[in-house]
Tab-separated table of C-alpha atoms and ligand atoms in Angstrom:
chain	number	residue	atom	x	y	z
X	1	MET	CA	-15.379	31.902	29.462
X	2	LEU	CA	-15.380	35.662	28.941
X	3	LYS	CA	-14.365	37.060	25.567
X	4	PHE	CA	-12.931	40.515	24.983
X	5	ASN	CA	-12.090	42.228	21.711
X	6	GLN	CA	-11.180	45.513	23.346
X	7	ILE	CA	-8.110	46.327	25.417
X	8	ASP	CA	-9.899	48.655	27.879
X	9	ALA	CA	-12.630	46.175	28.778
X	10	LEU	CA	-10.097	43.365	29.209
X	11	ARG	CA	-7.924	45.573	31.422
X	12	GLN	CA	-10.866	46.504	33.647
X	13	HIS	CA	-11.812	42.884	34.130
X	14	LEU	CA	-8.249	41.732	34.883
X	15	GLU	CA	-7.686	44.653	37.262
X	16	SER	CA	-10.630	43.457	39.367
X	17	GLN	CA	-9.090	39.976	39.393
X	18	ARG	CA	-5.692	41.277	40.500
X	19	LEU	CA	-7.355	43.263	43.322
X	20	THR	CA	-8.583	40.008	44.827
X	21	ALA	CA	-5.026	38.606	44.644
X	22	LYS	CA	-5.789	36.256	41.775
X	23	ARG	CA	-2.725	34.940	39.919
X	24	ILE	CA	-2.988	35.387	36.177
X	25	GLY	CA	-1.501	32.886	33.705
X	26	PHE	CA	-1.255	34.016	30.081
X	27	VAL	CA	-1.009	32.009	26.851
X	28	PRO	CA	-0.458	34.125	23.726
X	29	THR	CA	-1.352	32.388	20.422
X	30	MET	CA	-2.261	33.036	16.825
X	31	GLY	CA	-5.199	30.631	16.981
X	32	ALA	CA	-6.041	27.518	14.923
X	33	LEU	CA	-5.540	25.795	18.243
X	34	HIS	CA	-4.308	22.222	18.681
X	35	GLN	CA	-3.047	20.006	21.510
X	36	GLY	CA	0.231	21.966	21.650
X	37	HIS	CA	-1.651	25.132	22.581
X	38	LEU	CA	-3.891	23.160	24.946
X	39	SER	CA	-0.825	21.880	26.766
X	40	LEU	CA	0.162	25.500	27.458
X	41	ILE	CA	-3.381	26.169	28.704
X	42	ALA	CA	-3.246	23.059	30.933
X	43	ASN	CA	0.030	24.227	32.480
X	44	ALA	CA	-1.402	27.708	33.030
X	45	ARG	CA	-4.565	26.187	34.550
X	46	GLN	CA	-2.515	24.235	37.094
X	47	GLU	CA	-0.381	27.116	38.250
X	48	ASN	CA	-2.757	30.123	38.255
X	49	ASP	CA	-6.219	31.270	39.355
X	50	VAL	CA	-7.149	32.930	36.063
X	51	VAL	CA	-6.134	31.685	32.611
X	52	VAL	CA	-6.046	34.239	29.799
X	53	CYS	CA	-5.467	33.194	26.194
X	54	SER	CA	-5.005	35.634	23.342
X	55	ILE	CA	-5.678	34.904	19.683
X	56	PHE	CA	-4.182	37.408	17.296
X	57	VAL	CA	-2.560	36.723	13.943
X	58	ASN	CA	0.075	39.390	14.323
X	59	PRO	CA	0.863	41.081	10.996
X	60	THR	CA	4.157	42.610	12.223
X	61	GLN	CA	5.834	39.222	12.658
X	62	PHE	CA	5.123	37.926	9.140
X	63	ASN	CA	7.826	38.615	6.600
X	64	ASN	CA	5.849	36.780	3.911
X	65	GLN	CA	2.467	38.201	2.896
X	66	GLU	CA	1.250	34.873	1.488
X	67	ASP	CA	2.014	33.109	4.782
X	68	PHE	CA	0.017	35.810	6.619
X	69	ASP	CA	-2.932	35.606	4.190
X	70	GLN	CA	-2.999	31.799	4.271
X	71	TYR	CA	-2.618	31.513	8.051
X	72	PRO	CA	-5.634	29.482	9.282
X	73	ARG	CA	-8.284	31.558	11.099
X	74	ILE	CA	-11.016	29.523	12.812
X	75	LEU	CA	-12.028	31.633	15.800
X	76	LYS	CA	-15.397	29.939	16.433
X	77	GLU	CA	-13.791	26.469	16.705
X	78	ASP	CA	-10.978	27.901	18.842
X	79	GLU	CA	-13.503	29.419	21.255
X	80	GLU	CA	-15.171	26.030	21.759
X	81	LEU	CA	-11.815	24.352	22.424
X	82	LEU	CA	-10.812	27.030	24.918
X	83	LYS	CA	-14.162	26.794	26.755
X	84	ALA	CA	-13.787	23.030	27.025
X	85	ASN	CA	-10.190	23.250	28.243
X	86	GLY	CA	-10.311	25.557	31.217
X	87	CYS	CA	-9.614	28.958	29.695
X	88	ASP	CA	-11.292	31.764	31.674
X	89	VAL	CA	-10.679	34.734	29.412
X	90	LEU	CA	-10.157	34.995	25.656
X	91	PHE	CA	-8.663	38.161	24.248
X	92	ALA	CA	-9.218	38.354	20.485
X	93	PRO	CA	-8.441	41.861	19.232
X	94	ASP	CA	-8.342	42.892	15.577
X	95	ALA	CA	-5.348	44.611	13.975
X	96	GLN	CA	-6.918	48.057	14.399
X	97	GLU	CA	-7.227	47.499	18.171
X	98	MET	CA	-3.599	46.347	18.498
X	99	TYR	CA	-2.078	48.774	15.986
X	100	PRO	CA	-4.303	51.876	15.663
X	101	GLU	CA	-1.270	53.538	14.096
X	102	LYS	CA	1.814	52.181	12.370
X	103	PRO	CA	4.154	51.075	15.160
X	104	LEU	CA	7.484	52.912	15.247
X	105	ILE	CA	9.263	50.710	17.733
X	106	LYS	CA	11.692	48.048	16.556
X	107	PHE	CA	13.346	45.347	18.621
X	108	GLU	CA	16.815	43.899	18.136
X	109	PHE	CA	18.011	40.801	19.909
X	110	GLY	CA	21.663	40.714	18.839
X	111	GLU	CA	23.306	37.328	18.307
X	112	LEU	CA	20.144	35.516	19.419
X	113	GLU	CA	18.350	36.627	16.269
X	114	ARG	CA	21.190	36.493	13.773
X	115	VAL	CA	20.797	32.710	13.464
X	116	MET	CA	18.111	30.288	12.318
X	117	GLU	CA	14.610	31.856	12.241
X	118	GLY	CA	16.004	35.371	12.653
X	119	ALA	CA	18.420	34.920	9.750
X	120	HIS	CA	15.740	33.502	7.447
X	121	ARG	CA	12.814	35.720	8.455
X	122	PRO	CA	14.033	39.329	8.555
X	123	GLY	CA	12.023	41.446	10.994
X	124	HIS	CA	10.193	38.429	12.412
X	125	PHE	CA	11.513	38.684	15.970
X	126	SER	CA	11.100	42.444	16.056
X	127	GLY	CA	7.410	41.823	15.337
X	128	VAL	CA	7.272	39.084	17.979
X	129	GLY	CA	8.986	41.328	20.563
X	130	LEU	CA	6.568	44.133	19.793
X	131	VAL	CA	3.355	42.129	20.026
X	132	VAL	CA	4.431	40.120	23.074
X	133	SER	CA	5.509	43.224	24.981
X	134	LYS	CA	2.216	44.936	24.100
X	135	LEU	CA	0.290	41.867	25.264
X	136	PHE	CA	2.317	41.732	28.494
X	137	HIS	CA	1.462	45.390	29.184
X	138	ILE	CA	-2.202	44.771	28.414
X	139	VAL	CA	-2.663	41.511	30.357
X	140	GLN	CA	-0.017	42.018	33.085
X	141	PRO	CA	0.185	38.299	33.819
X	142	HIS	CA	2.106	36.726	36.685
X	143	ARG	CA	3.211	33.877	34.432
X	144	ALA	CA	3.368	33.558	30.635
X	145	TYR	CA	3.552	30.235	28.784
X	146	PHE	CA	5.463	29.582	25.551
X	147	GLY	CA	6.110	26.375	23.635
X	148	GLU	CA	9.567	24.905	23.086
X	149	LYS	CA	8.290	24.275	19.529
X	150	ASP	CA	9.400	27.866	18.838
X	151	TYR	CA	12.600	27.483	20.811
X	152	GLN	CA	14.388	30.564	19.486
X	153	GLN	CA	11.279	32.635	20.259
X	154	LEU	CA	11.291	31.295	23.826
X	155	CYS	CA	14.965	32.311	24.281
X	156	ILE	CA	14.308	35.766	22.853
X	157	ILE	CA	11.280	36.342	25.067
X	158	ARG	CA	13.231	35.274	28.149
X	159	GLN	CA	15.904	37.857	27.233
X	160	MET	CA	13.299	40.545	26.613
X	161	VAL	CA	11.585	39.881	29.954
X	162	THR	CA	14.927	40.063	31.784
X	163	GLN	CA	16.227	43.136	30.001
X	164	LEU	CA	12.953	45.103	30.169
X	165	ASN	CA	12.152	43.983	33.749
X	166	PHE	CA	8.708	42.627	32.996
X	167	PRO	CA	7.414	41.472	36.407
X	168	LEU	CA	6.453	37.993	35.278
X	169	GLU	CA	7.790	34.492	34.989
X	170	VAL	CA	8.264	32.891	31.552
X	171	ILE	CA	7.455	29.183	31.472
X	172	GLY	CA	8.649	26.971	28.596
X	173	VAL	CA	6.481	23.959	27.729
X	174	PRO	CA	7.742	20.858	25.830
X	175	ILE	CA	6.726	20.194	22.208
X	176	VAL	CA	3.531	18.203	21.689
X	177	ARG	CA	3.739	15.803	18.727
X	178	GLU	CA	1.313	13.737	16.692
X	179	ALA	CA	1.525	9.978	17.318
X	180	ASP	CA	3.819	9.609	14.283
X	181	GLY	CA	6.239	12.278	15.496
X	182	LEU	CA	5.167	15.366	13.527
X	183	ALA	CA	5.358	18.430	15.763
X	184	MET	CA	1.879	19.927	16.071
X	185	SER	CA	1.514	23.241	14.281
X	186	SER	CA	-1.360	25.384	13.038
X	187	ARG	CA	0.350	25.323	9.637
X	188	ASN	CA	-0.093	21.511	9.433
X	189	LYS	CA	-3.721	22.269	8.550
X	190	ARG	CA	-2.488	23.562	5.193
X	191	LEU	CA	-0.783	20.269	4.222
X	192	SER	CA	-2.422	17.887	1.729
X	193	ALA	CA	-2.579	14.205	2.743
X	194	GLU	CA	0.581	13.501	0.739
X	195	GLU	CA	2.422	16.521	2.137
X	196	ARG	CA	1.359	15.522	5.663
X	197	GLN	CA	3.224	12.216	5.141
X	198	GLN	CA	6.246	13.965	3.627
X	199	ALA	CA	6.384	16.370	6.579
X	200	LEU	CA	7.466	13.473	8.793
X	201	ILE	CA	10.969	13.897	7.395
X	202	PHE	CA	11.660	16.731	9.848
X	203	SER	CA	11.077	14.825	13.095
X	204	LYS	CA	12.598	11.679	11.581
X	205	VAL	CA	15.929	13.295	10.650
X	206	LEU	CA	16.069	15.038	14.034
X	207	ARG	CA	15.725	11.698	15.819
X	208	GLU	CA	18.311	10.082	13.560
X	209	ALA	CA	20.729	12.990	13.927
X	210	GLN	CA	20.259	12.836	17.695
X	211	ALA	CA	21.087	9.097	17.711
X	212	ALA	CA	24.107	9.586	15.424
X	213	LEU	CA	25.544	12.383	17.588
X	214	LEU	CA	25.044	10.342	20.750
X	215	ASN	CA	26.884	7.537	18.905
X	216	LYS	CA	29.848	9.882	18.563
X	217	GLN	CA	29.450	10.816	14.921
X	218	SER	CA	30.867	14.289	14.361
X	219	VAL	CA	28.753	17.412	13.877
X	220	GLN	CA	30.216	17.735	10.375
X	221	GLU	CA	29.297	14.144	9.426
X	222	VAL	CA	25.750	14.501	10.716
X	223	LYS	CA	25.223	17.800	8.875
X	224	GLU	CA	26.479	16.236	5.613
X	225	TRP	CA	24.253	13.175	6.067
X	226	LEU	CA	21.236	15.374	6.720
X	227	ALA	CA	21.840	17.573	3.665
X	228	LYS	CA	22.123	14.434	1.482
X	229	THR	CA	18.922	13.012	2.966
X	230	PHE	CA	17.058	16.145	1.897
X	231	GLU	CA	18.649	16.074	-1.570
X	232	ALA	CA	17.097	12.626	-1.998
X	233	ALA	CA	13.688	13.738	-0.651
X	234	PRO	CA	10.632	14.099	-2.913
X	235	GLU	CA	10.273	17.287	-4.936
X	236	GLY	CA	8.659	20.020	-2.871
X	237	VAL	CA	10.421	18.949	0.330
X	238	GLN	CA	13.137	21.485	1.021
X	239	LEU	CA	15.590	22.060	3.816
X	240	GLU	CA	16.028	25.680	4.843
X	241	TYR	CA	18.469	25.151	7.705
X	242	PHE	CA	19.646	22.523	10.140
X	243	GLU	CA	21.601	23.734	13.151
X	244	ILE	CA	23.322	22.073	16.042
X	245	ALA	CA	23.341	24.856	18.602
X	246	HIS	CA	23.985	25.758	22.233
X	247	ARG	CA	20.660	25.719	24.066
X	248	ASN	CA	21.274	29.045	25.827
X	249	THR	CA	23.173	31.177	23.323
X	250	LEU	CA	21.869	29.439	20.146
X	251	ALA	CA	25.429	29.728	18.778
X	252	SER	CA	26.310	27.041	16.257
X	253	ILE	CA	28.349	24.191	17.750
X	254	SER	CA	31.103	22.473	15.756
X	255	VAL	CA	32.382	20.133	18.477
X	256	ILE	CA	30.108	18.814	21.212
X	257	GLU	CA	31.590	19.217	24.675
X	258	ASP	CA	28.576	18.787	26.947
X	259	PRO	CA	25.639	16.958	25.278
X	260	ASN	CA	23.287	18.537	27.840
X	261	ASP	CA	23.899	21.947	26.238
X	262	VAL	CA	22.919	20.943	22.727
X	263	ILE	CA	19.719	21.490	20.740
X	264	LEU	CA	19.089	20.410	17.134
X	265	CYS	CA	16.917	22.810	15.131
X	266	ILE	CA	15.484	22.438	11.654
X	267	ALA	CA	13.285	24.398	9.244
X	268	GLY	CA	12.105	23.781	5.733
X	269	PHE	CA	9.230	23.590	3.313
X	270	VAL	CA	6.763	20.961	2.249
X	271	GLY	CA	5.116	22.485	-0.797
X	272	ASN	CA	4.591	26.098	0.200
X	273	VAL	CA	4.110	25.377	3.909
X	274	ARG	CA	7.052	26.297	6.118
X	275	LEU	CA	7.641	24.006	9.095
X	276	ILE	CA	10.060	24.087	12.031
X	277	ASP	CA	11.030	21.515	14.625
X	278	ASN	CA	13.718	20.923	17.234
X	279	MET	CA	15.003	18.383	19.763
X	280	PHE	CA	17.411	18.579	22.647
X	281	LEU	CA	20.342	16.198	22.151
X	282	ILE	CA	19.489	14.722	25.540
X	283	SER	CA	15.752	14.800	26.039
I	301	AMP	P1	1.320	30.070	17.681
I	301	AMP	O1	-0.167	30.095	17.754
I	301	AMP	O2	1.873	29.198	16.607
I	301	AMP	O3	1.926	31.455	17.707
I	301	AMP	O4	1.807	29.390	19.017
I	301	AMP	C1	1.400	29.869	20.271
I	301	AMP	C2	2.205	29.187	21.337
I	301	AMP	O5	1.983	27.780	21.268
I	301	AMP	C3	3.721	29.398	21.153
I	301	AMP	O6	4.298	29.610	22.429
I	301	AMP	C4	4.157	28.104	20.532
I	301	AMP	O7	5.512	27.780	20.804
I	301	AMP	C5	3.228	27.120	21.209
I	301	AMP	N1	3.144	25.892	20.426
I	301	AMP	C6	2.832	25.787	19.103
I	301	AMP	N2	2.892	24.482	18.713
I	301	AMP	C7	3.276	23.775	19.807
I	301	AMP	C8	3.537	22.387	20.049
I	301	AMP	N3	3.432	21.472	19.086
I	301	AMP	N4	3.916	22.015	21.287
I	301	AMP	C9	4.041	22.936	22.283
I	301	AMP	N5	3.809	24.247	22.116
I	301	AMP	C10	3.433	24.663	20.896
């Protein structure tokens, strides 16, 4: 595996690959890699000649300084995992390389970012749009892989790629979970053993809400049940939002017409660790 910290050197290498008609698959990450990331790499490996992974904890997408400071950074371990899992090229720039000057450009994604993560993390998707578009310009991949774990992010990136005519295909990859249902996340590393158990509430209520909705309980009833469940949860476990939304527009749904269109999304805290999860109504 080749490792680059500098944009110019990475570009030169990838240009030589493109000249020999190699297809480039790209997996952008913030590191602290787990099986969820490796599933993106595996998909990229299958569908491309060259697999590029980036690791960059992007300051412009954090609206909470503590979250940014506490974000796990374990580059040496990540490198070993990538080597063992078929990554050809690692791009690991520092903030100075990515943002030599304060970026002026802001992104807005309209209704898509007025809900859920966008509503609770002001500026987050502008930062995501900025870093992902910079990475797309730098890597110029044929295909880019994103997890359904960050479902709203996936929708926003699809929109950005369409509206800005990036010549690449966006591939969404299903959520990878621990055996007990917890969605894998780099932030899980920050949970104590007790918090790790408590964090199961998110996947558990999603599954139960899914079953209740498929059993014809109303959206209103399920939302009330879920809010009550969190009220009864241990101290430190907090619901930030639970949404029943259209899978394309992310608009909140009050009456389910076609179950195939529906996604359930949740976010909250266990201690000071913020977690998100989601499930399609029909998976
Ligand atoms: P991150 O390093 O958290 O920015 O994530 C990098 C990419 O991995 C994003 O496209 C995420 O959606 C994806 N990802 C993170 N966790 C998972 C998971 N449990 N299953 C599938 N994809 C994931």
